[in-house]
PDB file of C-alpha atoms in Angstrom:
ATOM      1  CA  UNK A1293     214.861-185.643-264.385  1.00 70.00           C
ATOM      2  CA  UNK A1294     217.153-183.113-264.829  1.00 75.00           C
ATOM      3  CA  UNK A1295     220.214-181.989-262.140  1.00 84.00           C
ATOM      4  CA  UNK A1296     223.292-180.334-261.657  1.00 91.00           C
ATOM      5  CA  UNK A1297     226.168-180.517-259.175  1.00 93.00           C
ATOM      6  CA  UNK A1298     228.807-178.360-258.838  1.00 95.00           C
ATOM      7  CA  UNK A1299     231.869-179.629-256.736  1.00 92.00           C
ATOM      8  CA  UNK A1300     233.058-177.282-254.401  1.00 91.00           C
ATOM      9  CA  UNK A1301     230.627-174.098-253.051  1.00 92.00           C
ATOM     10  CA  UNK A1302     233.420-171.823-252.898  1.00 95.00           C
ATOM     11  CA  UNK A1303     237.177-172.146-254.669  1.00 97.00           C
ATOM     12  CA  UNK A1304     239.900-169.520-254.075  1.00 97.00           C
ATOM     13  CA  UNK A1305     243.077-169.322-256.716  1.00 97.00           C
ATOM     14  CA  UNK A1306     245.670-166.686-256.537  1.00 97.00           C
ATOM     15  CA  UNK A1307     245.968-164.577-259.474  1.00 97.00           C
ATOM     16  CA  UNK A1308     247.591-166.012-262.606  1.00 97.00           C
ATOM     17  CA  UNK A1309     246.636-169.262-261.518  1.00 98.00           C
ATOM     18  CA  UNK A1310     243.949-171.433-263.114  1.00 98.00           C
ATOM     19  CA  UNK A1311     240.988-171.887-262.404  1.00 98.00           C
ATOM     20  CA  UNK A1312     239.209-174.822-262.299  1.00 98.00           C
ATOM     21  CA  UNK A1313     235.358-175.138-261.682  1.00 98.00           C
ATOM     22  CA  UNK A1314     233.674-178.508-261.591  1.00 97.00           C
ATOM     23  CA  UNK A1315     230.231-179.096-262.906  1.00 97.00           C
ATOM     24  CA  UNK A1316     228.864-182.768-263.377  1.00 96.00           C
ATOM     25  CA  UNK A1317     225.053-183.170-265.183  1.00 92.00           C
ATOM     26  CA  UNK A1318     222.697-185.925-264.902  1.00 88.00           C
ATOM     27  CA  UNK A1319     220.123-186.236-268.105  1.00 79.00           C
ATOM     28  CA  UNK A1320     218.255-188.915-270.039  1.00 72.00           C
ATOM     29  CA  UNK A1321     218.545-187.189-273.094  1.00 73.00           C
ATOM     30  CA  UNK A1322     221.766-185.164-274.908  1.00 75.00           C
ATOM     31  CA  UNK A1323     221.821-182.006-272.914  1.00 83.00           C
ATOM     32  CA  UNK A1324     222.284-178.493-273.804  1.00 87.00           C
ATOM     33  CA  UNK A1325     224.863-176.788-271.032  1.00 91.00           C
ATOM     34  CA  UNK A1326     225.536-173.597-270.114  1.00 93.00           C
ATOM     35  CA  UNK A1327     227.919-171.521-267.687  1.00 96.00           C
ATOM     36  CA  UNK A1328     227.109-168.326-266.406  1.00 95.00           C
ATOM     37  CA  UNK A1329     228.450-165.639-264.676  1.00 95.00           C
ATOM     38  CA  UNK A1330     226.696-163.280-261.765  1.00 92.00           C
ATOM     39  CA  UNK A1331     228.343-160.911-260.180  1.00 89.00           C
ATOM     40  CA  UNK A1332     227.178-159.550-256.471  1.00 83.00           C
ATOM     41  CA  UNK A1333     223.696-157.706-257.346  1.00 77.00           C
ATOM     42  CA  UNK A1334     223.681-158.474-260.822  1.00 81.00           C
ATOM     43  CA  UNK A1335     221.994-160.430-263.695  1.00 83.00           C
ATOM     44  CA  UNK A1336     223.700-163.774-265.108  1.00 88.00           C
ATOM     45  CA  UNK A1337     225.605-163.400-267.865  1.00 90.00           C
ATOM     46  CA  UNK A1338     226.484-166.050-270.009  1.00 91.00           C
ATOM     47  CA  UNK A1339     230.062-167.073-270.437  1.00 95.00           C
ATOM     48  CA  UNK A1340     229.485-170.211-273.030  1.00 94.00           C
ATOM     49  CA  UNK A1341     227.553-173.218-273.977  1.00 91.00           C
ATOM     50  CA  UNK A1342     227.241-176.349-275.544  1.00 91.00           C
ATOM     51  CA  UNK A1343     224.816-177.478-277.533  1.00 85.00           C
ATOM     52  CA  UNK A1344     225.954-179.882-280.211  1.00 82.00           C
ATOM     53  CA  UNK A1345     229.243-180.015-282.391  1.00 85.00           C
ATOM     54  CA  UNK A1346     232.857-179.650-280.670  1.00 89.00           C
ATOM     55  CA  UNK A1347     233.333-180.850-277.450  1.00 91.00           C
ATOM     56  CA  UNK A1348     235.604-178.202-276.906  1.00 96.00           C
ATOM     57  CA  UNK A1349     234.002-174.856-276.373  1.00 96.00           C
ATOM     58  CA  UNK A1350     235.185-171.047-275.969  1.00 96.00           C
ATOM     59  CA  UNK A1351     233.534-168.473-274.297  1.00 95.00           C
ATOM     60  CA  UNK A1352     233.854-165.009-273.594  1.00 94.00           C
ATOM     61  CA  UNK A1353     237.117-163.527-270.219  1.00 93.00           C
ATOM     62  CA  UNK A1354     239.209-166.409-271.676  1.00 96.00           C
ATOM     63  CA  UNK A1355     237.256-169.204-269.911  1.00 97.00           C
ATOM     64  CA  UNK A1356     236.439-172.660-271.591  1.00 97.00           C
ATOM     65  CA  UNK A1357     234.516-175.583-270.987  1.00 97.00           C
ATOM     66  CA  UNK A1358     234.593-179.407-272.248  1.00 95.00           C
ATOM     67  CA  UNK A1359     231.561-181.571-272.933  1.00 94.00           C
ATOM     68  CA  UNK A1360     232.712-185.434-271.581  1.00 94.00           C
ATOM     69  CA  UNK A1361     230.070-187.155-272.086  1.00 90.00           C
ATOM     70  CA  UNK A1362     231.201-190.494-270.649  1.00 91.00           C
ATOM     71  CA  UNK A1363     231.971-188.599-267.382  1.00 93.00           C
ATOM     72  CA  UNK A1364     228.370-186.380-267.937  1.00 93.00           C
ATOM     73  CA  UNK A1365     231.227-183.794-266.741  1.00 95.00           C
ATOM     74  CA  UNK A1366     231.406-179.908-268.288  1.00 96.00           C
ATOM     75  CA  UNK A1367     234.205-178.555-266.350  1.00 98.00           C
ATOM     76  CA  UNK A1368     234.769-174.469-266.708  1.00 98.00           C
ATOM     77  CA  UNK A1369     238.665-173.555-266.917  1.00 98.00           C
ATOM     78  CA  UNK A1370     240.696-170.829-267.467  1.00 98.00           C
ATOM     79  CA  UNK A1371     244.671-170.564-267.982  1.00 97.00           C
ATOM     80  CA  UNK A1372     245.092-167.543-265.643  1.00 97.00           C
ATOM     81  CA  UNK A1373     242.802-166.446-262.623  1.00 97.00           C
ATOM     82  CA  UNK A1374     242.446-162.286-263.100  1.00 96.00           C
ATOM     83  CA  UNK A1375     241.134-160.399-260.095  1.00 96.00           C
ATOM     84  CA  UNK A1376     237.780-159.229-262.346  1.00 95.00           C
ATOM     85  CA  UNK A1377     237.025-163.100-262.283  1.00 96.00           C
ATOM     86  CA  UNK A1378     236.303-163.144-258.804  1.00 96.00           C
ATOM     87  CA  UNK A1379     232.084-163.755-258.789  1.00 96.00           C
ATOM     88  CA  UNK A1380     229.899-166.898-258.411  1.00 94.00           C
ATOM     89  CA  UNK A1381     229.546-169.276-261.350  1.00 96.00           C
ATOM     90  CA  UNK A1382     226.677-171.418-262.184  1.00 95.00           C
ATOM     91  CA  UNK A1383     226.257-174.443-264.241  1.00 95.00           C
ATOM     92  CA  UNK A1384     223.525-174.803-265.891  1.00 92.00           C
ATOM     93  CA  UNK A1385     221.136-177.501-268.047  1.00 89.00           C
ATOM     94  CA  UNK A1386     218.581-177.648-270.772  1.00 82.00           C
ATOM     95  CA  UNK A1387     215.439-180.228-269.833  1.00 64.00           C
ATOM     96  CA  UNK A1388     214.371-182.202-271.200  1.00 53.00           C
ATOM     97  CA  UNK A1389     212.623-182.391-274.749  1.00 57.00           C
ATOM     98  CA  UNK A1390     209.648-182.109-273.722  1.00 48.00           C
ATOM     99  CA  UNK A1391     210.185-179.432-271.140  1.00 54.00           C
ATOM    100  CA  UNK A1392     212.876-178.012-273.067  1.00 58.00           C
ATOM    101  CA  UNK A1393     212.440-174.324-271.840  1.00 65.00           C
ATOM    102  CA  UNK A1394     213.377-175.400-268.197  1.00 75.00           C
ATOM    103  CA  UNK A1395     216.926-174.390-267.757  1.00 83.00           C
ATOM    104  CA  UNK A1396     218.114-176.041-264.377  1.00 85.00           C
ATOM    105  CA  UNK A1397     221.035-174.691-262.311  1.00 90.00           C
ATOM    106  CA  UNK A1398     223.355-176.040-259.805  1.00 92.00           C
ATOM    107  CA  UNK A1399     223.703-174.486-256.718  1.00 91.00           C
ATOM    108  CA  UNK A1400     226.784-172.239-257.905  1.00 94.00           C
ATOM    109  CA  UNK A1401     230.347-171.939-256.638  1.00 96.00           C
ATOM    110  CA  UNK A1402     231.955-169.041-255.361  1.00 96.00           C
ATOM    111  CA  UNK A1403     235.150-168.013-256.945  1.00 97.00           C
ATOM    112  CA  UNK A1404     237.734-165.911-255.143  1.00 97.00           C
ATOM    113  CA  UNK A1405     240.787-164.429-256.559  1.00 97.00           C
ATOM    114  CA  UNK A1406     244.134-164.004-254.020  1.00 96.00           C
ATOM    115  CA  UNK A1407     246.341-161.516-255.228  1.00 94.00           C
TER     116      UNK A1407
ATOM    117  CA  UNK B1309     224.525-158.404-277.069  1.00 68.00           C
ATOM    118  CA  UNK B1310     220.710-158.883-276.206  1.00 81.00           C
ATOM    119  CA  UNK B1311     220.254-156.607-273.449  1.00 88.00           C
ATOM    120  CA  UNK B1312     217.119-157.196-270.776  1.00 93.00           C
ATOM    121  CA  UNK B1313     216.216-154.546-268.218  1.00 94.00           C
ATOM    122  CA  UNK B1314     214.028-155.083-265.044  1.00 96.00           C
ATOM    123  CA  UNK B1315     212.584-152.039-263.067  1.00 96.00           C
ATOM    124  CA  UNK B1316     212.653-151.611-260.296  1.00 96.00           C
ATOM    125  CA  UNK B1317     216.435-152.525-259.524  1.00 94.00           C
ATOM    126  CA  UNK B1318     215.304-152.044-255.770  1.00 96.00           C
ATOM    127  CA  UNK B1319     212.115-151.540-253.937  1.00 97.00           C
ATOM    128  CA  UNK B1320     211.156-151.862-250.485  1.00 97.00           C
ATOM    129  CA  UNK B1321     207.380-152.157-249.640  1.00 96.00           C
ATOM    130  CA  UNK B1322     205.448-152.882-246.644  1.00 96.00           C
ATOM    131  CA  UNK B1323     203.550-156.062-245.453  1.00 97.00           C
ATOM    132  CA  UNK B1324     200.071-156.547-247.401  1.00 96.00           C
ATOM    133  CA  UNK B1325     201.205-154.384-250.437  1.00 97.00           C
ATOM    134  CA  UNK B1326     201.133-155.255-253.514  1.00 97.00           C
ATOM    135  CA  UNK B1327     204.523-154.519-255.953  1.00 97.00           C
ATOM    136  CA  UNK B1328     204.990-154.834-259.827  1.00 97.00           C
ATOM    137  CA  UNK B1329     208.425-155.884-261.518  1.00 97.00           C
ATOM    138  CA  UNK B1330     209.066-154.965-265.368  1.00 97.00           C
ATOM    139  CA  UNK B1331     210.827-156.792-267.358  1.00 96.00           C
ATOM    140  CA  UNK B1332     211.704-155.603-270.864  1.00 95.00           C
ATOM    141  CA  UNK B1333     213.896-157.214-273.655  1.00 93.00           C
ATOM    142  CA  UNK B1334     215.015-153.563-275.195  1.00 93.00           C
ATOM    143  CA  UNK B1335     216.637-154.946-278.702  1.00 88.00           C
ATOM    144  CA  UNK B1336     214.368-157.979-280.169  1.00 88.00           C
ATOM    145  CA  UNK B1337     211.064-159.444-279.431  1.00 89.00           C
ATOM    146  CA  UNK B1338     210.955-162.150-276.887  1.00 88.00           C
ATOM    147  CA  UNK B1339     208.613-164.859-277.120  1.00 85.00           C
ATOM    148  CA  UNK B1340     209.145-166.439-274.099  1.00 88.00           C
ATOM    149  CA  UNK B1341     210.094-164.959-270.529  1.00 92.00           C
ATOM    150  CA  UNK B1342     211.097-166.539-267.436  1.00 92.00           C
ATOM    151  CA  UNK B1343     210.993-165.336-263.686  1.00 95.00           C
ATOM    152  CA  UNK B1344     213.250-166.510-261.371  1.00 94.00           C
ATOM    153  CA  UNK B1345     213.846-165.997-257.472  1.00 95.00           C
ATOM    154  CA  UNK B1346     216.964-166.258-255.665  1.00 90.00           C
ATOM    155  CA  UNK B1347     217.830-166.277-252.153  1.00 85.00           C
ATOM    156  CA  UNK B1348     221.016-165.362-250.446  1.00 81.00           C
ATOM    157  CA  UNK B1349     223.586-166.999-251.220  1.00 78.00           C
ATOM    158  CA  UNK B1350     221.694-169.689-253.357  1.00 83.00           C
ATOM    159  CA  UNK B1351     220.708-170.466-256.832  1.00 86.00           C
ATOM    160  CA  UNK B1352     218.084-169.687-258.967  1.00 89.00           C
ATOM    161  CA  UNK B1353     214.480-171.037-258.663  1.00 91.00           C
ATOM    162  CA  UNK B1354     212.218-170.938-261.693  1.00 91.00           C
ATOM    163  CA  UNK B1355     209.006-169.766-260.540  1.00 94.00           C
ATOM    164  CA  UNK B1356     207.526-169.598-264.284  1.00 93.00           C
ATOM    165  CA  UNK B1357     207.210-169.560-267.458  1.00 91.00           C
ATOM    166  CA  UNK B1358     205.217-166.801-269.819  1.00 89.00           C
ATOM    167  CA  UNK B1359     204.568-166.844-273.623  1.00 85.00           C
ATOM    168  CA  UNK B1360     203.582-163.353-275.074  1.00 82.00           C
ATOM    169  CA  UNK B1361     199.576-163.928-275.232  1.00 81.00           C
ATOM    170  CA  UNK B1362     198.780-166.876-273.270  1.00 83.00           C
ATOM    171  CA  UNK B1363     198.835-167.770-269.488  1.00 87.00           C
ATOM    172  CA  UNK B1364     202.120-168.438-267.661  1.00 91.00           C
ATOM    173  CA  UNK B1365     203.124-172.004-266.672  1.00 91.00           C
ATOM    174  CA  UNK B1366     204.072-171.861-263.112  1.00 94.00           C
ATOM    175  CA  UNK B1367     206.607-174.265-261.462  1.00 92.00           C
ATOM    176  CA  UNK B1368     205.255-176.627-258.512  1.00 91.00           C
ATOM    177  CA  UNK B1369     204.969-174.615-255.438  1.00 92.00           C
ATOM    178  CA  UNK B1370     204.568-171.736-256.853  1.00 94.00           C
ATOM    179  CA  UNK B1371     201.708-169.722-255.879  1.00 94.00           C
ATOM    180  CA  UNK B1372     199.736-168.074-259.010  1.00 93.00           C
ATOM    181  CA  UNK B1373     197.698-165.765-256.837  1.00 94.00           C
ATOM    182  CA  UNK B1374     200.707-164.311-255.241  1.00 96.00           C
ATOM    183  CA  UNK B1375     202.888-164.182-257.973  1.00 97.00           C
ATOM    184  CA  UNK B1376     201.161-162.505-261.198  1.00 96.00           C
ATOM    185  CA  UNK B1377     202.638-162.747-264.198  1.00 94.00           C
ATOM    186  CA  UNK B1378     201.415-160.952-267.272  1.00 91.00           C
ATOM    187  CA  UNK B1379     202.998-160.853-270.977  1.00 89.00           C
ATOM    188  CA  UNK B1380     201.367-159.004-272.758  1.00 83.00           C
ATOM    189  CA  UNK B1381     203.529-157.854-275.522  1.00 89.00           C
ATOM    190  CA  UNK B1382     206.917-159.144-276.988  1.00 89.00           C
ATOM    191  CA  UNK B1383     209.158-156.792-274.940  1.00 93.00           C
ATOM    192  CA  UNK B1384     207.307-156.575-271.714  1.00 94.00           C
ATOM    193  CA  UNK B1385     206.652-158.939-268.829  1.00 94.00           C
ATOM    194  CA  UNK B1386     205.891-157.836-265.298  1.00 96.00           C
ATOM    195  CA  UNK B1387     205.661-159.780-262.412  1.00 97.00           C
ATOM    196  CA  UNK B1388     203.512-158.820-259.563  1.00 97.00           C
ATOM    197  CA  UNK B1389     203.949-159.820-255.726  1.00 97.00           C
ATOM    198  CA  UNK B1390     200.219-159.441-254.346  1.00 97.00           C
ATOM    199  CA  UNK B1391     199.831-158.805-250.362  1.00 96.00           C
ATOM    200  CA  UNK B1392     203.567-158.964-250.240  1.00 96.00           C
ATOM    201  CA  UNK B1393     205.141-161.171-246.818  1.00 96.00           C
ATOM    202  CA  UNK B1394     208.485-160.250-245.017  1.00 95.00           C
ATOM    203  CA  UNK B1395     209.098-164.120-246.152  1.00 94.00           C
ATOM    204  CA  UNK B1396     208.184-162.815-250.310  1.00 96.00           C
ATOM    205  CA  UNK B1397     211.767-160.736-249.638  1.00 95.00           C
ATOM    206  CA  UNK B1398     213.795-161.944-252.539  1.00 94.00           C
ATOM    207  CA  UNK B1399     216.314-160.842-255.767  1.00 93.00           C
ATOM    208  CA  UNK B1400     214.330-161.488-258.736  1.00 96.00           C
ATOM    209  CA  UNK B1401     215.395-162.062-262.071  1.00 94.00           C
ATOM    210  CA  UNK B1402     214.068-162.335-265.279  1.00 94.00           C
ATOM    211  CA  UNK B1403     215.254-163.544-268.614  1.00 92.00           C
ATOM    212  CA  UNK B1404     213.887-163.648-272.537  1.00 91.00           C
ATOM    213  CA  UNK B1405     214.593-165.887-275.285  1.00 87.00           C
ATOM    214  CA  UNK B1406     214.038-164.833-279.109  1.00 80.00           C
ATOM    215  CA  UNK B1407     212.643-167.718-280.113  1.00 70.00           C
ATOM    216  CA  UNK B1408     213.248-171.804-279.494  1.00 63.00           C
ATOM    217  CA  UNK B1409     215.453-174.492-279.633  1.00 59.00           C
ATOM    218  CA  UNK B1410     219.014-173.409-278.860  1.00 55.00           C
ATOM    219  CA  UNK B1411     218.249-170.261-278.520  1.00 66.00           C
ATOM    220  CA  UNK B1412     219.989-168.330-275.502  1.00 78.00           C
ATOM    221  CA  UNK B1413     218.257-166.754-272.890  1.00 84.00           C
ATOM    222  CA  UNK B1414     219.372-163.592-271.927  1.00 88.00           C
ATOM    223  CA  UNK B1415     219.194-162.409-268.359  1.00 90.00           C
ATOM    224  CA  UNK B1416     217.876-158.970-266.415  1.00 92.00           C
ATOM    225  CA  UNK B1417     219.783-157.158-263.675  1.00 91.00           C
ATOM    226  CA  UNK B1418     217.445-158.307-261.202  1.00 92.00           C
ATOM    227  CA  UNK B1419     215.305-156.780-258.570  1.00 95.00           C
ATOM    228  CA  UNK B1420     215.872-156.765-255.008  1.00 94.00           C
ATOM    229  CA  UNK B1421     212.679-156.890-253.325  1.00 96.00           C
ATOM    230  CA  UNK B1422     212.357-156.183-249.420  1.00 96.00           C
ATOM    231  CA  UNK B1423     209.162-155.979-247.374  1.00 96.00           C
ATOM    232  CA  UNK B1424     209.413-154.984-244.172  1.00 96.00           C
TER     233      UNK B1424
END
């Protein structure tokens, strides 16, 4: 089966300092992983993924993630913490082949921006 | 981008009524739809899956009865809460892929649904 964790339910940063959000996977088969983005009464909105290729991978507000797949670890960074960034993040994974239109998310982290 | 709306954003109804949620991808054709649920505070539950023309798949737990699901074109899903519950009271979301594989799926604004 599928799961997600997400280290930390709510992280607070001041602004201009990075952000770090932690999201660890568990899968039997090479996963497909997303991040999104929801802010308070709104849709998700996708801020990257990883599907195959670079580990390494860009998404949209200046926020990255890395694919580690001997830590099953695809942490969501970004340089410098902006007040707009404050919203809760979810990490998210493809199922498995067989199931693969399940996308499974962790239970989110709230991120908070001091100015 | 892919933009997918959902109507209504907000609607409050009263025990035993029923209520319909759209859900339209507005720029391509989506094959597949999903309908989540979120409560406060919490992440999203998939509640199920619907292919344009064929029955939806519904997660464990997930009543069919009470939650209706029909797809009956590429740009339109609705989901409908049947002898809606004070405990139905929700936010939720919808989302449409294109097509398969890696393929992203693209979220709705949501729906905030109260029953009082």
């Amino acid at each position: 089966a599928q799961s997600v964790t997400q280290l930390g339910s709510h992280v607070s940063v001041s602004e201009g300092a990075l952000v770090l959000l932690r999201c660890n996977y568990s899968s039997s088969v090479p996963p497909y992983l997303f991040w999104y983005v929801q802010y308070p009464n709104q849709g998700l909105q996708l801020l990257l993924k990883y599907t195959t290729g670079a580990t390494l991978v860009k998404g949209i507000n200046g926020f990255e993630a890395e694919f580690k797949k001997s830590e099953t670890s695809f942490h969501l960074t970004k340089p410098s913490a902006h007040m707009s960034d404050a919203a809760e993040y979810f990490c998210a994974v493809r199922g498995p082949k067989t199931s693969y239109d399940k996308v499974i998310f962790g239970p989110g982290t709230s991120l908070s921006v001091i100015p | 981008g892919a933009v997918v709306s959902q109507h209504p954003s907000r609607v409050i109804c009263k025990s035993g009524t029923s209520v319909k949620i759209e859900c339209r991808s507005l720029d391509f054709q989506a094959t597949t739809m999903f309908w989540y649920r979120q409560f406060p505070k919490q992440s999203l539950m998939l509640m199920a899956t619907s292919n344009e023309g064929s029955k939806a798949t519904y997660e464990q737990g997930v009543e069919k009865d009470k939650f209706l699901i029909n797809h009956a074109s590429l740009t339109l899903s609705t989901l409908t809460v049947t002898s809606a519950h004070p405990e139905d009271s929700s936010f939720y979301i919808c989302s449409a892929r294109q097509g398969f594989g890696t393929d992203t799926q693209y979220f709705g604004p949501g729906t905030r649904l109260t029953v009082l």
